[in-house]
Coordinates of C-alpha atoms in Angstrom, one line a residue:
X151 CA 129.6 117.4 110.5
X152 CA 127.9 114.9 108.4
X153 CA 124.0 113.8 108.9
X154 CA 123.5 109.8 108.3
X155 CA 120.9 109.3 105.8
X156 CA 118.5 106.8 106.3
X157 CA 118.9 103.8 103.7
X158 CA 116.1 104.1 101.1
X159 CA 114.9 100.4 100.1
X160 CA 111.9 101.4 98.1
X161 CA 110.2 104.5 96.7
X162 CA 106.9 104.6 95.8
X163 CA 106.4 107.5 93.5
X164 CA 103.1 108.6 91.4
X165 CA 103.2 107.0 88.3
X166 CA 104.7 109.4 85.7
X167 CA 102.1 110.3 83.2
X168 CA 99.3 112.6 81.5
X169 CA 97.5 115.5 83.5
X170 CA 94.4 114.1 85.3
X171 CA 91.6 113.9 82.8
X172 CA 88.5 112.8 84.7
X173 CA 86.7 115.7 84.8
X174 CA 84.0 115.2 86.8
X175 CA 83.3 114.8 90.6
X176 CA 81.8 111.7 92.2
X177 CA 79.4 112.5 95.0
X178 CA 78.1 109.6 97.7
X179 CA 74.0 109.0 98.2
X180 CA 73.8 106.1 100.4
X181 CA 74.4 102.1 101.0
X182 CA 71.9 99.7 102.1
X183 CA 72.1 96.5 103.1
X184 CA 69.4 94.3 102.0
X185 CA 68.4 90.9 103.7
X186 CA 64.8 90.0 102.8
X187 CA 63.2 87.4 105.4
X188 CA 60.6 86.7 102.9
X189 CA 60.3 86.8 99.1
X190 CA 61.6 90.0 97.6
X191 CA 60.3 91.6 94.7
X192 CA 61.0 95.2 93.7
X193 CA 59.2 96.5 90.4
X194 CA 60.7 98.6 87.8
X195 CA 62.1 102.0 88.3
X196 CA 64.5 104.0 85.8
X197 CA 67.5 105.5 86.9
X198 CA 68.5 108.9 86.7
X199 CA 72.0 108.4 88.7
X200 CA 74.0 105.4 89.5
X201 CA 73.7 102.0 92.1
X202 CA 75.5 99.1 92.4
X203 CA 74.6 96.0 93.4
X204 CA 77.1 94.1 95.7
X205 CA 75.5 90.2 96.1
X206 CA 77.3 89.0 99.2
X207 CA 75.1 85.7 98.8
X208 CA 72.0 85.1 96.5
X209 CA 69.9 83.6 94.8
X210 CA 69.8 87.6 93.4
X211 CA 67.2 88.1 90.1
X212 CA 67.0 91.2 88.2
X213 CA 66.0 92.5 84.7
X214 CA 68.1 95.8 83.4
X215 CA 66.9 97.1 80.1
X216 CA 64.4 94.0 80.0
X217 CA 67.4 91.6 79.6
X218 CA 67.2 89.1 82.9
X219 CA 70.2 89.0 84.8
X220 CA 70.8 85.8 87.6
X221 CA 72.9 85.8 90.6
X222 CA 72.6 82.3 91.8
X223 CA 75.5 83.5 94.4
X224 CA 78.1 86.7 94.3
X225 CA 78.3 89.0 92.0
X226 CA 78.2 92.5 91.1
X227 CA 75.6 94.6 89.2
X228 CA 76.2 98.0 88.1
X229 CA 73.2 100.1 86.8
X230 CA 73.7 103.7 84.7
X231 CA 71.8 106.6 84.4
X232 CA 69.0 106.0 81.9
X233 CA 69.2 101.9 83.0
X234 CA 65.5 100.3 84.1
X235 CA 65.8 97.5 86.7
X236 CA 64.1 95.5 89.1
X237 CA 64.9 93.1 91.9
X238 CA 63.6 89.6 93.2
X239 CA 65.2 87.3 95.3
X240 CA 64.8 85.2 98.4
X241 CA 66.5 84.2 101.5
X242 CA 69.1 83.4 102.2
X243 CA 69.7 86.2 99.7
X244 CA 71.8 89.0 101.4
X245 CA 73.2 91.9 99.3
X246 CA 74.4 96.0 99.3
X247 CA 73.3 98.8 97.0
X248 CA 75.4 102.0 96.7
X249 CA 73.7 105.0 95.4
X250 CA 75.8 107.8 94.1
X251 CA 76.2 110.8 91.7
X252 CA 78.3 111.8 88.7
X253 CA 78.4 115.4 88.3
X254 CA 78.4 117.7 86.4
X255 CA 75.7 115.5 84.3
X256 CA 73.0 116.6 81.2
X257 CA 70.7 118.1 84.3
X258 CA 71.0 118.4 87.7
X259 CA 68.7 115.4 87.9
X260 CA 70.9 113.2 85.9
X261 CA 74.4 112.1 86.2
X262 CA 77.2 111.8 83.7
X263 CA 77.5 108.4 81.9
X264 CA 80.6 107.5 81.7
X265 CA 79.2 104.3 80.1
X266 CA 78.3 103.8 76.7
X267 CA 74.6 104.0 76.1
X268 CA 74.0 101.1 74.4
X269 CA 76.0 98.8 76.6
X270 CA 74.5 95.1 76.9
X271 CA 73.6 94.6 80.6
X272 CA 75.5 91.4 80.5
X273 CA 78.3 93.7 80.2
X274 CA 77.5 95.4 83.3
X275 CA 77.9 92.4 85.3
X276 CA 80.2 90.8 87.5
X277 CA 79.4 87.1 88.4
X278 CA 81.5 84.9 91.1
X279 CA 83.8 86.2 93.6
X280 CA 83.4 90.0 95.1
X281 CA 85.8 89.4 97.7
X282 CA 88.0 93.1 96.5
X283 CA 84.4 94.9 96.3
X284 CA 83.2 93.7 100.0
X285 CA 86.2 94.9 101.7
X286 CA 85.1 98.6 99.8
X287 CA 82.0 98.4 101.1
X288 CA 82.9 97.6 104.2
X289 CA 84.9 100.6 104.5
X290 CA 82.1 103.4 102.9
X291 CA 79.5 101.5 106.0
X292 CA 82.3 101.9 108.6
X293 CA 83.0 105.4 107.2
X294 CA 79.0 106.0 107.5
X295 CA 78.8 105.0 110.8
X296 CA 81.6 107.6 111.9
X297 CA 80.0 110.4 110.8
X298 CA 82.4 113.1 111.7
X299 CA 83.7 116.5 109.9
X300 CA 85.6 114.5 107.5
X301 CA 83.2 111.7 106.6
X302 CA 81.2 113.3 103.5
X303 CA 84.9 113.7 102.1
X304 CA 86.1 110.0 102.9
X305 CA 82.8 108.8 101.3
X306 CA 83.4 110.5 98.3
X307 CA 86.7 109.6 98.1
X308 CA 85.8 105.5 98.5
X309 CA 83.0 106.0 96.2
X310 CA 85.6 107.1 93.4
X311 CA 88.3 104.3 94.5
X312 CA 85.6 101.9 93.9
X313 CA 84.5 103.4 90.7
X314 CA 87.9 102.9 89.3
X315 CA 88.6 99.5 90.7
X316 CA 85.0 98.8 88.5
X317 CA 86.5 100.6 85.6
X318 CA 89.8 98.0 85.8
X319 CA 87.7 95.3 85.3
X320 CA 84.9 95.8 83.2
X321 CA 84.7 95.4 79.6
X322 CA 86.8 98.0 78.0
X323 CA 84.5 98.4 75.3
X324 CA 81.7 99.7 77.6
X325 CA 83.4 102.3 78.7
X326 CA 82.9 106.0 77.0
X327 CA 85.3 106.7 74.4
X328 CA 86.0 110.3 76.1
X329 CA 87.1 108.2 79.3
X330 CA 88.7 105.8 77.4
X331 CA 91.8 108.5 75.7
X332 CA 92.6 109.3 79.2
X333 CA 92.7 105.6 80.2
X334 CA 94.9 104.9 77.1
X335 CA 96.9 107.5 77.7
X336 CA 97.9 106.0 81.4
X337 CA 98.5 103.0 80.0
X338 CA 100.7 103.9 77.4
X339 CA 102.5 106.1 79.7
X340 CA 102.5 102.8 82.6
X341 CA 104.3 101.0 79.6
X342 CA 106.6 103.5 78.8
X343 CA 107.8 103.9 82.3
X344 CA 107.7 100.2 82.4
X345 CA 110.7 100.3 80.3
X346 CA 112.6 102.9 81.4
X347 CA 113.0 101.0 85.3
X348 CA 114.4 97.7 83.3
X349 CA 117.0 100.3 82.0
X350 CA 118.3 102.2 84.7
X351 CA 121.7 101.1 84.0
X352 CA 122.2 101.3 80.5
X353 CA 121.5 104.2 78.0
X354 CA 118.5 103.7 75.3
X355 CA 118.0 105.4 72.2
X356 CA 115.4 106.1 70.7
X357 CA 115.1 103.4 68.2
X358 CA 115.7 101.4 71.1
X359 CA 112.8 102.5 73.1
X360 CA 110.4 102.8 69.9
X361 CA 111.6 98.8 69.4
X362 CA 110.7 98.0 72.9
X363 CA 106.9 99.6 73.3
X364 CA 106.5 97.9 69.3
X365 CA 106.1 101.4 67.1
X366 CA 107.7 103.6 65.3
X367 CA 110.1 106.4 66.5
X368 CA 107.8 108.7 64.9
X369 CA 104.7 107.5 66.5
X370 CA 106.7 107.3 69.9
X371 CA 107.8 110.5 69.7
X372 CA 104.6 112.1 68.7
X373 CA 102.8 109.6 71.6
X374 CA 105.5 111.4 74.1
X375 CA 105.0 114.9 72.8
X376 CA 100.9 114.6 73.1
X377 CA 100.9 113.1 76.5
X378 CA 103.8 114.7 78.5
X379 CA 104.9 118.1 76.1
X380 CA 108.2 116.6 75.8
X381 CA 110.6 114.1 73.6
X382 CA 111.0 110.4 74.3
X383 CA 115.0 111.1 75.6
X384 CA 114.1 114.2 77.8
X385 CA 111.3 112.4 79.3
X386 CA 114.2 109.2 80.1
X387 CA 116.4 111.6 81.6
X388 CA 113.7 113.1 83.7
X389 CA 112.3 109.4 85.2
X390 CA 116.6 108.7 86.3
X391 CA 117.2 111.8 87.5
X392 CA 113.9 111.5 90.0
X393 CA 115.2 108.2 90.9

């Protein structure tokens, strides 16, 4: 007797690449929405975990680390532990801020940075449309709202989508060099695997394939052996063989 398999038009696999290497856990504090009906003006306070600032509509003012920042309509602000800040704004200003923790940090009353220190708060801002950060928020308020057995776990789980969505467009150079090997390391292996689905049909080898990602076979080779334990060809074979 023969079974009719279904036909298979796409397959959406987990990119192949390096072992996880954020080693950390986000944990979710709270979202409030903030539409003033008067003049709003919020003094300095420091820090110790992490909020973002989601301008659905200014005008939004702040200083972080004394530099003034201006949101004259949508934007994003994200503030660090260790970051002082204020706020000041009037109607029809209308904005969100997400308060959550990165642990295991210095202290239990401090998160991780995952930031460098010394990063220029004009780096820490996103000015103009917010349109893929709204939707987010959207979500970790409907998720709130809900407030079943599974809702602590959902809000984590947002909070840490929208931490990486922040990550994908943020300065690179902000970002902690720590965080930044295991980001590399994705890309490198996005790249690779990249090259291997334009060659499905046809057989590469490995001066081919060092040619193609722009390095040498020994530098693609070693690259390979660090970030997946094996060589360039085995690794080839492996990607076909699980398509």
């Amino acid at each position: 007797m023969t079974v009719d398999q279904p036909h298979l038009n796409v397959l959406l696999s987990r990119p192949i690449g390096p072992a996880d290497g954020f080693p950390y856990v986000v944990r979710y504090q709270n979202v409030a929405v903030v539409e003033p009906a008067a003049s709003l003006s919020i003094g300095s306070h420091q820090h110790a975990h992490y909020e973002i600032i989601l301008v659905e509509r200014g005008p939004y003012r702040c200083h972080v680390n004394d530099e003034q920042i201006d949101l004259p309509g949508s934007g994003l602000v994200v503030l660090k532990p260790g970051d002082w800040h204020d706020d000041s704004g009037e109607p029809p200003l209308r904005y969100h801020a997400l308060s959550f923790r990165i642990i295991p940090g210095p202290s239990a009353e401090r998160s991780a940075n995952i930031f460098i220190d010394e990063s220029a708060p004009a780096s820490q801002v996103i000015a103009g449309d917010v349109t893929q950060f709204l939707g987010l928020f959207a979500r970790l308020q409907d998720e709130n709202r809900r407030a079943d057995a599974f809702s602590a776990f959902m809000l984590d789980a947002l909070v840490l989508e929208l931490l990486w969505t922040l990550l994908r467009v943020l300065p690179a150079p902000i970002i902690h060099p720590a965080l930044m090997v295991t980001i590399a390391r994705h890309g490198f292996a996005a790249d690779l695997m990249r090259l291997f689905s334009r060659s499905l049909a046809t057989t590469l080898d490995l001066g081919q394939m060092a040619a193609a990602m722009s390095m040498s076979k020994r530098s693609l080779t070693t690259r390979c052996a660090e970030t997946f334990q094996t060589s360039p060809a085995k690794l080839l074979v492996r990607y076909k063989m699980e398509r």
